[in-house]
PDB file of C-alpha atoms in Angstrom:
ATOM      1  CA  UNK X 515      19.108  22.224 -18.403  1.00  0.00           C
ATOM      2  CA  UNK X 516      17.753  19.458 -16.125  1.00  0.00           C
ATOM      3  CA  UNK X 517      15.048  17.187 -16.707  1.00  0.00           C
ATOM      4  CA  UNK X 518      12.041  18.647 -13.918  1.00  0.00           C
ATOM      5  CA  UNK X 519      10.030  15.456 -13.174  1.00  0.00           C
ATOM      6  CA  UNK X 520       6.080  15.663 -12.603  1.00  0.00           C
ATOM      7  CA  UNK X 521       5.386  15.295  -8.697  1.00  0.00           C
ATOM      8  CA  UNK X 522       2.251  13.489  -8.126  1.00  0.00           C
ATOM      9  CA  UNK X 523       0.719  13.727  -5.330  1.00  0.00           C
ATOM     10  CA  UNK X 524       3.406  16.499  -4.211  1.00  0.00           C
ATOM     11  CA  UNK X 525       1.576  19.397  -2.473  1.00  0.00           C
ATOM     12  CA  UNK X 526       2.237  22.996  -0.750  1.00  0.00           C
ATOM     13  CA  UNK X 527      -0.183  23.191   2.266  1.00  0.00           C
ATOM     14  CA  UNK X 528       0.346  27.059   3.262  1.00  0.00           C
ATOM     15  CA  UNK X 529      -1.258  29.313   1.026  1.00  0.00           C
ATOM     16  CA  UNK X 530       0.959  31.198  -1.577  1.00  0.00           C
ATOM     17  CA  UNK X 531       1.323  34.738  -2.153  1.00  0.00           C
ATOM     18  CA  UNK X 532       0.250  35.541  -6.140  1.00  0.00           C
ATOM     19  CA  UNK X 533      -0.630  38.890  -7.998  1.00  0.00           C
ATOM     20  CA  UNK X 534      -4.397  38.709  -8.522  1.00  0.00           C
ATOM     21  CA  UNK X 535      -6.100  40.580 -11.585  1.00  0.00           C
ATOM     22  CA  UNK X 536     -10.148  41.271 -11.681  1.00  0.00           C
ATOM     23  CA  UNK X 537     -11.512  41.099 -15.183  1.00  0.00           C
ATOM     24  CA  UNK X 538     -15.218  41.635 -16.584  1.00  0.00           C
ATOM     25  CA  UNK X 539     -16.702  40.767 -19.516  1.00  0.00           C
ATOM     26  CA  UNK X 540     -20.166  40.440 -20.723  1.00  0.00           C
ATOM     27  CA  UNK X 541     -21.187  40.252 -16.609  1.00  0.00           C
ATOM     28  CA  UNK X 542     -18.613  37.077 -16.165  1.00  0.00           C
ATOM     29  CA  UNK X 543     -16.350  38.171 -13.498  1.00  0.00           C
ATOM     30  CA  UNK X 544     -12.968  36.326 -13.478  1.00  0.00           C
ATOM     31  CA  UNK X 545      -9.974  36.604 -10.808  1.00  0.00           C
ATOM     32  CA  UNK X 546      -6.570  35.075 -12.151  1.00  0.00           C
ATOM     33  CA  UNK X 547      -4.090  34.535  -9.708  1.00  0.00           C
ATOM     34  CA  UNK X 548      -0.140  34.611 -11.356  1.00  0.00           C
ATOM     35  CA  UNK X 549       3.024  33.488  -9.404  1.00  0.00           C
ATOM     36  CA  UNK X 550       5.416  30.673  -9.222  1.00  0.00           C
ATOM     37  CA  UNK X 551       4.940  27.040  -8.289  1.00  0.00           C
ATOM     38  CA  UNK X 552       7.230  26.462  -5.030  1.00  0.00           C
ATOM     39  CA  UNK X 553       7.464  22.434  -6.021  1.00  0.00           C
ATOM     40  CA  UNK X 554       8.508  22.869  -9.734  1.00  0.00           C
ATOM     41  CA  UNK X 555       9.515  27.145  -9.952  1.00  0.00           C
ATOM     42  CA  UNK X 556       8.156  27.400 -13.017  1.00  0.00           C
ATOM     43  CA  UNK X 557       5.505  30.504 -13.595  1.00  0.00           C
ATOM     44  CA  UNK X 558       1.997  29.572 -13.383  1.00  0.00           C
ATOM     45  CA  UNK X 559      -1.542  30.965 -13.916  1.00  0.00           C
ATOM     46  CA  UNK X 560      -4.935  29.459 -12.662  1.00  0.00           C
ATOM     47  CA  UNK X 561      -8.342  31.483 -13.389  1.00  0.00           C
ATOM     48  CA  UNK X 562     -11.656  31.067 -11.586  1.00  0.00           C
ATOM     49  CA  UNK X 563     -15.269  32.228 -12.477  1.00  0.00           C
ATOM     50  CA  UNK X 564     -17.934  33.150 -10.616  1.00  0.00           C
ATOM     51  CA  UNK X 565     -21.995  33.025 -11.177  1.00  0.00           C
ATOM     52  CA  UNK X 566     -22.164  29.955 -13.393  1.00  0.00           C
ATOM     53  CA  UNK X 567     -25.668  29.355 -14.657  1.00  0.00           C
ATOM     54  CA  UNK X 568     -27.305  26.457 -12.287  1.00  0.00           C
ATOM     55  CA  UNK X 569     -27.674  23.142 -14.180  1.00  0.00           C
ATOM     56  CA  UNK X 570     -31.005  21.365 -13.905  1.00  0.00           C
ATOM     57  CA  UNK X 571     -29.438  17.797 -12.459  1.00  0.00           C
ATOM     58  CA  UNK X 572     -26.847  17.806 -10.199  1.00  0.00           C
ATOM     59  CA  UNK X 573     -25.477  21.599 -10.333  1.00  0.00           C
ATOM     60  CA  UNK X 574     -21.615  22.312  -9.200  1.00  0.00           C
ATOM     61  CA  UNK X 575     -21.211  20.674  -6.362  1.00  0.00           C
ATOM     62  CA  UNK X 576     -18.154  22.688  -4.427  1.00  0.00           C
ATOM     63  CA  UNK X 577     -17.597  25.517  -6.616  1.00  0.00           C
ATOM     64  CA  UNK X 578     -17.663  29.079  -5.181  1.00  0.00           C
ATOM     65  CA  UNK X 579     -20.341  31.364  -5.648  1.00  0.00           C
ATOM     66  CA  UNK X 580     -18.485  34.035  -5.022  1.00  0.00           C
ATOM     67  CA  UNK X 581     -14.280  34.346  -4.196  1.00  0.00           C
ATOM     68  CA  UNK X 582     -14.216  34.828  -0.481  1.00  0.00           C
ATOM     69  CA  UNK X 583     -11.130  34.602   2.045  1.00  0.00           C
ATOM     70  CA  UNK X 584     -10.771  31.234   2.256  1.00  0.00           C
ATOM     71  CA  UNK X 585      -7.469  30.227   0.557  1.00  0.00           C
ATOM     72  CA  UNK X 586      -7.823  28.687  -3.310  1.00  0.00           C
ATOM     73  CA  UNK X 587      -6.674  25.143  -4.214  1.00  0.00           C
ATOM     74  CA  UNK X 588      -5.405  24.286  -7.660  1.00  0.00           C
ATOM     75  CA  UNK X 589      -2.842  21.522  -9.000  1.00  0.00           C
ATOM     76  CA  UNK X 590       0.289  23.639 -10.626  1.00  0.00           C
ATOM     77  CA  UNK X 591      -1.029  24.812 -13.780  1.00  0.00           C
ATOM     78  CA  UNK X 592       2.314  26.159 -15.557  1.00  0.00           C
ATOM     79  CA  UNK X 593       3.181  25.322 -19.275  1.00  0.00           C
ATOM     80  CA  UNK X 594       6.625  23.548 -18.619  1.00  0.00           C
ATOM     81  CA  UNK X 595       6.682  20.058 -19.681  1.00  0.00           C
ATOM     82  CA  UNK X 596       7.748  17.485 -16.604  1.00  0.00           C
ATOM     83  CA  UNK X 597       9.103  14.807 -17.263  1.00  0.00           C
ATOM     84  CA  UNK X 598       6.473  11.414 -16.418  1.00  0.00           C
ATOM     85  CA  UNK X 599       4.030  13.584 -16.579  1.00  0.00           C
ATOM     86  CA  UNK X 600       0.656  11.488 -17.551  1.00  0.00           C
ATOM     87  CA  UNK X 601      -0.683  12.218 -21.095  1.00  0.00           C
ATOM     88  CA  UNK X 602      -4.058  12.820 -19.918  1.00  0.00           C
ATOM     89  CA  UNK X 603      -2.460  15.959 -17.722  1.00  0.00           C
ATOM     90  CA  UNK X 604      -1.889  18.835 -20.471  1.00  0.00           C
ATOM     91  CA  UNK X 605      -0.726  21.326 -17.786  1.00  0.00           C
ATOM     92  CA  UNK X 606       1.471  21.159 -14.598  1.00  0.00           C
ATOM     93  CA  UNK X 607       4.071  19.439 -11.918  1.00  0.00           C
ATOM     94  CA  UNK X 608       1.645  17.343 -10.229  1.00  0.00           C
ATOM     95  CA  UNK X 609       1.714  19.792  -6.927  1.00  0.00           C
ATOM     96  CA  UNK X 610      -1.457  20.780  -4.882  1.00  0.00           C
ATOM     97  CA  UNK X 611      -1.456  24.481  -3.842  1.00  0.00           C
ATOM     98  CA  UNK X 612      -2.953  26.566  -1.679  1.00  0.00           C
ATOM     99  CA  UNK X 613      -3.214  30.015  -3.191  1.00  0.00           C
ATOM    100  CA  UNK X 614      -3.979  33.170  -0.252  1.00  0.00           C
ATOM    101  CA  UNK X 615      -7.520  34.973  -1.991  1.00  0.00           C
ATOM    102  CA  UNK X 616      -7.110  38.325  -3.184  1.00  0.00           C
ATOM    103  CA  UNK X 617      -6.963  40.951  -0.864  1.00  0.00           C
ATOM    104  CA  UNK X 618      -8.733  43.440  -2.949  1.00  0.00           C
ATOM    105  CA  UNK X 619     -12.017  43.473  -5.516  1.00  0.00           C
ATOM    106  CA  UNK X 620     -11.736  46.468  -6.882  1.00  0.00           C
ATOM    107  CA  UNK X 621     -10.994  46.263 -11.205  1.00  0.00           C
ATOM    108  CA  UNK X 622      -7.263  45.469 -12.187  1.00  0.00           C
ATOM    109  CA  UNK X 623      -4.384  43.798 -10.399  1.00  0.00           C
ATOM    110  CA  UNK X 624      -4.717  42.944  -6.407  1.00  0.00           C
ATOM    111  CA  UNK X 625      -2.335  41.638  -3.805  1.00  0.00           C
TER     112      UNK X 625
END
């Protein structure tokens, strides 16, 4: 098997197809999008929540309030270890994505 180095910087402008899934618990809403890095290959899975308590200073600056049809950006987030990869970095290639929203909101897995 050959060595798959860690691609910083590396990116993937047009937003990727993954299989979405909807979960609830305790009236936290998460979406996780599943599918495979086009830099590296390797599977990947990035989660997002929505409706995070405000903070007093500051708040989060960027974040979604709710998921939307814009398309979702997230470095590569699979489990395969890349070679260079910085120690700080527990997860990834390196690779920006763009990752297409889901096309449904109803409960269980969307595409």
């Amino acid at each position: 098997m050959t060595a798959i180095p860690y691609h910083d910087g590396a990116s993937h402008p047009a937003p990727l197809t993954f299989q979405w899934t909807r979960t609830e618990a305790g009236g936290e809403v998460t979406y996780a999008a599943t599918g495979r890095c086009p830099v590296c290959g390797c599977l990947m899975t990035r989660s997002w929540t929505f409706g995070q308590p405000v903070l007093a200073k500051g708040g989060f600056r960027g974040r979604r309030a709710e998921p939307g049809q814009e398309p979702y950006h997230t470095h590569c987030r699979c489990e395969t270890l890349h070679m260079g990869r910085p120690a700080g970095e527990q997860f990834g290639c390196g690779a920006l994505l763009a990752i297409a929203p889901p096309q449904a909101t109803a409960n269980g897995p969307a595409s």
